[in-house]
GROMACS .gro file of C-alpha atoms in nm:
model
  226
    1MET     CA    1  16.865   9.493  -8.153
    2SER     CA    2  16.645   9.778  -8.029
    3THR     CA    3  16.512   9.728  -7.678
    4ILE     CA    4  16.383  10.072  -7.576
    5LEU     CA    5  16.257  10.222  -7.902
    6PRO     CA    6  15.984   9.958  -7.960
    7THR     CA    7  15.837  10.044  -7.618
    8ILE     CA    8  15.794  10.416  -7.700
    9GLU     CA    9  15.434  10.444  -7.813
   10SER     CA   10  15.408  10.818  -7.743
   11PRO     CA   11  15.634  11.097  -7.613
   12HIS     CA   12  15.483  11.048  -7.267
   13ASP     CA   13  15.681  10.723  -7.246
   14LEU     CA   14  16.004  10.926  -7.241
   15GLN     CA   15  15.930  11.071  -6.900
   16GLY     CA   16  16.025  10.760  -6.705
   17LEU     CA   17  16.359  10.700  -6.878
   18SER     CA   18  16.690  10.748  -6.700
   19PRO     CA   19  16.978  10.947  -6.856
   20ASP     CA   20  17.150  10.625  -6.964
   21GLU     CA   21  16.828  10.494  -7.116
   22LEU     CA   22  16.778  10.818  -7.309
   23GLU     CA   23  17.130  10.788  -7.445
   24ASN     CA   24  17.066  10.429  -7.549
   25LEU     CA   25  16.737  10.535  -7.707
   26ALA     CA   26  16.917  10.798  -7.914
   27ALA     CA   27  17.157  10.530  -8.039
   28GLU     CA   28  16.866  10.300  -8.130
   29MET     CA   29  16.696  10.583  -8.318
   30ARG     CA   30  17.011  10.646  -8.519
   31GLN     CA   31  17.032  10.276  -8.598
   32ALA     CA   32  16.674  10.285  -8.729
   33LEU     CA   33  16.760  10.587  -8.943
   34CYS     CA   34  17.066  10.412  -9.086
   35GLN     CA   35  16.860  10.105  -9.177
   36VAL     CA   36  16.611  10.317  -9.370
   37ALA     CA   37  16.881  10.517  -9.547
   38ALA     CA   38  17.054  10.194  -9.654
   39SER     CA   39  16.746  10.074  -9.843
   40ARG     CA   40  16.612  10.390 -10.015
   41THR     CA   41  16.675  10.757 -10.076
   42ALA     CA   42  16.605  10.954  -9.760
   43HIS     CA   43  16.705  11.268  -9.576
   44PHE     CA   44  16.989  11.125  -9.371
   45ALA     CA   45  17.226  11.380  -9.216
   46SER     CA   46  16.954  11.627  -9.118
   47ASN     CA   47  16.773  11.357  -8.920
   48LEU     CA   48  17.085  11.218  -8.753
   49GLY     CA   49  17.163  11.571  -8.634
   50VAL     CA   50  16.837  11.635  -8.448
   51VAL     CA   51  16.792  11.310  -8.251
   52GLU     CA   52  16.892  11.458  -7.913
   53LEU     CA   53  16.711  11.783  -7.991
   54CYS     CA   54  16.394  11.589  -8.067
   55LEU     CA   55  16.419  11.390  -7.744
   56ALA     CA   56  16.488  11.704  -7.540
   57LEU     CA   57  16.188  11.886  -7.688
   58HIS     CA   58  15.953  11.598  -7.619
   59ARG     CA   59  16.087  11.565  -7.264
   60VAL     CA   60  16.044  11.933  -7.179
   61PHE     CA   61  15.715  12.005  -7.358
   62ASP     CA   62  15.387  11.819  -7.385
   63PHE     CA   63  15.308  11.837  -7.754
   64SER     CA   64  14.972  11.674  -7.706
   65LYS     CA   65  14.874  12.031  -7.612
   66ASP     CA   66  15.184  12.242  -7.687
   67ARG     CA   67  15.273  12.309  -8.052
   68LEU     CA   68  15.580  12.192  -8.246
   69ILE     CA   69  15.661  12.292  -8.604
   70TRP     CA   70  15.968  12.152  -8.782
   71ASP     CA   71  16.069  12.394  -9.056
   72THR     CA   72  16.079  12.234  -9.403
   73GLY     CA   73  16.004  11.903  -9.232
   74HIS     CA   74  16.275  11.683  -9.380
   75GLN     CA   75  16.421  11.629  -9.030
   76ILE     CA   76  16.096  11.478  -8.904
   77TYR     CA   77  16.210  11.113  -8.885
   78PRO     CA   78  16.317  11.104  -8.516
   79HIS     CA   79  15.991  11.280  -8.427
   80LYS     CA   80  15.796  11.009  -8.611
   81LEU     CA   81  15.987  10.734  -8.433
   82ILE     CA   82  15.867  10.847  -8.090
   83THR     CA   83  15.513  10.957  -8.179
   84GLY     CA   84  15.358  10.616  -8.234
   85ARG     CA   85  15.495  10.533  -8.579
   86TYR     CA   86  15.790  10.309  -8.501
   87ASN     CA   87  15.608   9.995  -8.617
   88ARG     CA   88  15.551  10.151  -8.960
   89PHE     CA   89  15.880  10.332  -8.987
   90ASP     CA   90  16.021  10.083  -9.237
   91THR     CA   91  15.751  10.200  -9.481
   92ILE     CA   92  15.868  10.561  -9.487
   93ARG     CA   93  15.903  10.708  -9.837
   94THR     CA   94  15.740  10.403  -9.996
   95ARG     CA   95  15.407  10.379 -10.176
   96GLY     CA   96  15.130  10.367  -9.917
   97GLY     CA   97  15.379  10.415  -9.633
   98LEU     CA   98  15.473  10.700  -9.405
   99MET     CA   99  15.557  11.034  -9.562
  100GLY     CA  100  15.909  11.171  -9.537
  101PHE     CA  101  15.758  11.498  -9.414
  102PRO     CA  102  15.504  11.592  -9.145
  103ASN     CA  103  15.156  11.461  -9.222
  104PRO     CA  104  14.856  11.546  -8.999
  105SER     CA  105  14.668  11.240  -9.127
  106GLU     CA  106  14.938  11.018  -8.971
  107SER     CA  107  14.953  11.170  -8.624
  108PRO     CA  108  14.809  11.457  -8.417
  109TYR     CA  109  15.172  11.546  -8.339
  110ASP     CA  110  15.215  11.657  -8.703
  111LEU     CA  111  15.035  11.991  -8.724
  112PHE     CA  112  15.113  12.095  -9.082
  113MET     CA  113  15.222  11.919  -9.399
  114THR     CA  114  15.530  12.138  -9.428
  115GLY     CA  115  15.784  12.119  -9.707
  116HIS     CA  116  15.879  12.474  -9.800
  117ALA     CA  117  16.164  12.635  -9.607
  118GLY     CA  118  16.091  12.930  -9.382
  119CYS     CA  119  15.726  12.868  -9.294
  120SER     CA  120  15.770  12.741  -8.938
  121VAL     CA  121  15.794  13.072  -8.752
  122SER     CA  122  15.480  13.221  -8.904
  123ALA     CA  123  15.290  12.892  -8.855
  124ALA     CA  124  15.398  12.866  -8.491
  125LEU     CA  125  15.310  13.232  -8.432
  126GLY     CA  126  14.966  13.176  -8.584
  127LEU     CA  127  14.909  12.880  -8.352
  128ALA     CA  128  15.025  13.080  -8.051
  129SER     CA  129  14.793  13.365  -8.145
  130GLY     CA  130  14.500  13.127  -8.188
  131ASP     CA  131  14.569  12.963  -7.853
  132SER     CA  132  14.579  13.305  -7.688
  133LEU     CA  133  14.246  13.406  -7.840
  134GLN     CA  134  14.091  13.084  -7.708
  135GLY     CA  135  14.228  13.137  -7.359
  136HIS     CA  136  14.494  12.862  -7.378
  137ASP     CA  137  14.769  13.082  -7.236
  138ASP     CA  138  14.945  12.783  -7.078
  139ARG     CA  139  15.043  12.640  -7.418
  140HIS     CA  140  15.385  12.684  -7.577
  141SER     CA  141  15.439  12.718  -7.950
  142VAL     CA  142  15.782  12.600  -8.071
  143ALA     CA  143  15.940  12.645  -8.415
  144VAL     CA  144  16.262  12.463  -8.510
  145ILE     CA  145  16.437  12.630  -8.803
  146GLY     CA  146  16.780  12.590  -8.961
  147ASP     CA  147  17.032  12.859  -9.045
  148GLY     CA  148  16.978  12.791  -9.415
  149ALA     CA  149  16.606  12.875  -9.392
  150LEU     CA  150  16.643  13.161  -9.145
  151PRO     CA  151  16.720  13.433  -9.407
  152SER     CA  152  16.387  13.370  -9.586
  153GLY     CA  153  16.173  13.678  -9.628
  154ILE     CA  154  15.874  13.507  -9.468
  155VAL     CA  155  16.083  13.449  -9.154
  156PHE     CA  156  16.168  13.818  -9.121
  157GLU     CA  157  15.801  13.906  -9.162
  158ALA     CA  158  15.708  13.655  -8.891
  159LEU     CA  159  15.980  13.780  -8.655
  160ASN     CA  160  15.861  14.136  -8.706
  161ASN     CA  161  15.505  14.033  -8.626
  162ALA     CA  162  15.612  13.816  -8.331
  163GLY     CA  163  15.798  14.105  -8.171
  164PHE     CA  164  15.481  14.312  -8.191
  165LEU     CA  165  15.231  14.046  -8.077
  166LYS     CA  166  15.449  13.911  -7.793
  167LYS     CA  167  15.288  13.568  -7.784
  168ARG     CA  168  15.421  13.255  -7.613
  169LEU     CA  169  15.653  13.164  -7.900
  170ILE     CA  170  15.988  12.983  -7.882
  171ILE     CA  171  16.218  12.974  -8.186
  172ILE     CA  172  16.502  12.720  -8.186
  173LEU     CA  173  16.779  12.788  -8.437
  174ASN     CA  174  16.942  12.467  -8.559
  175ASP     CA  175  17.264  12.644  -8.659
  176ASN     CA  176  17.443  12.349  -8.817
  177ARG     CA  177  17.588  12.532  -9.120
  178MET     CA  178  17.415  12.284  -9.351
  179SER     CA  179  17.163  12.343  -9.629
  180ILE     CA  180  17.086  12.217  -9.979
  181CYS     CA  181  17.312  12.483 -10.128
  182PRO     CA  182  17.583  12.703  -9.973
  183ARG     CA  183  17.452  12.977  -9.745
  184VAL     CA  184  17.508  13.329  -9.874
  185GLY     CA  185  17.423  13.679  -9.758
  186ALA     CA  186  17.478  13.907  -9.464
  187LEU     CA  187  17.296  13.691  -9.208
  188ALA     CA  188  17.502  13.382  -9.292
  189GLU     CA  189  17.821  13.586  -9.261
  190TYR     CA  190  17.702  13.733  -8.932
  191LEU     CA  191  17.633  13.388  -8.784
  192ASP     CA  192  17.984  13.281  -8.883
  193VAL     CA  193  18.128  13.588  -8.708
  194VAL     CA  194  17.922  13.519  -8.395
  195ARG     CA  195  18.045  13.159  -8.374
  196THR     CA  196  18.410  13.267  -8.377
  197ASN     CA  197  18.368  13.565  -8.142
  198PRO     CA  198  18.571  13.508  -7.821
  199TRP     CA  199  18.294  13.660  -7.608
  200TYR     CA  200  18.036  13.425  -7.758
  201ARG     CA  201  18.263  13.123  -7.723
  202GLY     CA  202  18.319  13.205  -7.356
  203LEU     CA  203  17.945  13.248  -7.302
  204ARG     CA  204  17.880  12.921  -7.484
  205ASP     CA  205  18.124  12.736  -7.259
  206LYS     CA  206  17.961  12.879  -6.946
  207ALA     CA  207  17.615  12.793  -7.077
  208GLY     CA  208  17.736  12.443  -7.158
  209ASN     CA  209  17.853  12.389  -6.802
  210LEU     CA  210  17.512  12.497  -6.673
  211ILE     CA  211  17.319  12.286  -6.924
  212LYS     CA  212  17.519  11.975  -6.838
  213GLY     CA  213  17.363  11.990  -6.493
  214VAL     CA  214  17.010  11.953  -6.629
  215PRO     CA  215  16.881  11.605  -6.533
  216MET     CA  216  16.829  11.344  -6.804
  217VAL     CA  217  16.908  11.552  -7.116
  218GLY     CA  218  17.177  11.797  -7.003
  219GLU     CA  219  17.481  11.627  -7.154
  220SER     CA  220  17.309  11.563  -7.489
  221MET     CA  221  17.191  11.925  -7.509
  222GLU     CA  222  17.538  12.053  -7.418
  223ARG     CA  223  17.688  11.864  -7.714
  224MET     CA  224  17.450  12.046  -7.950
  225LEU     CA  225  17.581  12.392  -7.862
  226VAL     CA  226  17.750  12.540  -8.169
   0.00000   0.00000   0.00000
């Protein structure tokens, strides 16, 4: 029985939760995901894998003004659970119910109706550029993209442009080695080499020890290090 999740009406409600409560909330969110997946076709593994990441993002940033773009969008379920749609979550991917992807008509926290892989970086950069032009230099623009979508041509174009524009853009690589089809190409091979590099593994361990000290979300974030 969920006890915390039904009380989360917006991401602002996360701010008062203790570390133990956040951990319990993550478990309740996974239970809700399992219940949906048991009754219909749904994107399952990708959503289970970003629960802590989703909570950490909504704890650190204020996406009522900051910007969050989930690449492809099929891992949007945890985000929907904590952005005011828990009471309708059992309707997801049903006629007249919630979409299985971001939908701006459902929530102001969904900025684009994404679906195609690789669009998040350019979309987030566009939002950051627009905010800068309007004088909103205090806003952050965050793109979450997987290693399967990263080699897309549109991503390289966006990265090239981002390096030139130097806007307030954060790109989070969800390097989980999972995609619809096997990853191929030089970038995929390079990421595999990086993961097994002793220098990187030592740096990762040191970073993990530092991250674990972050209040509330440190231990969950440390477990996500690849």
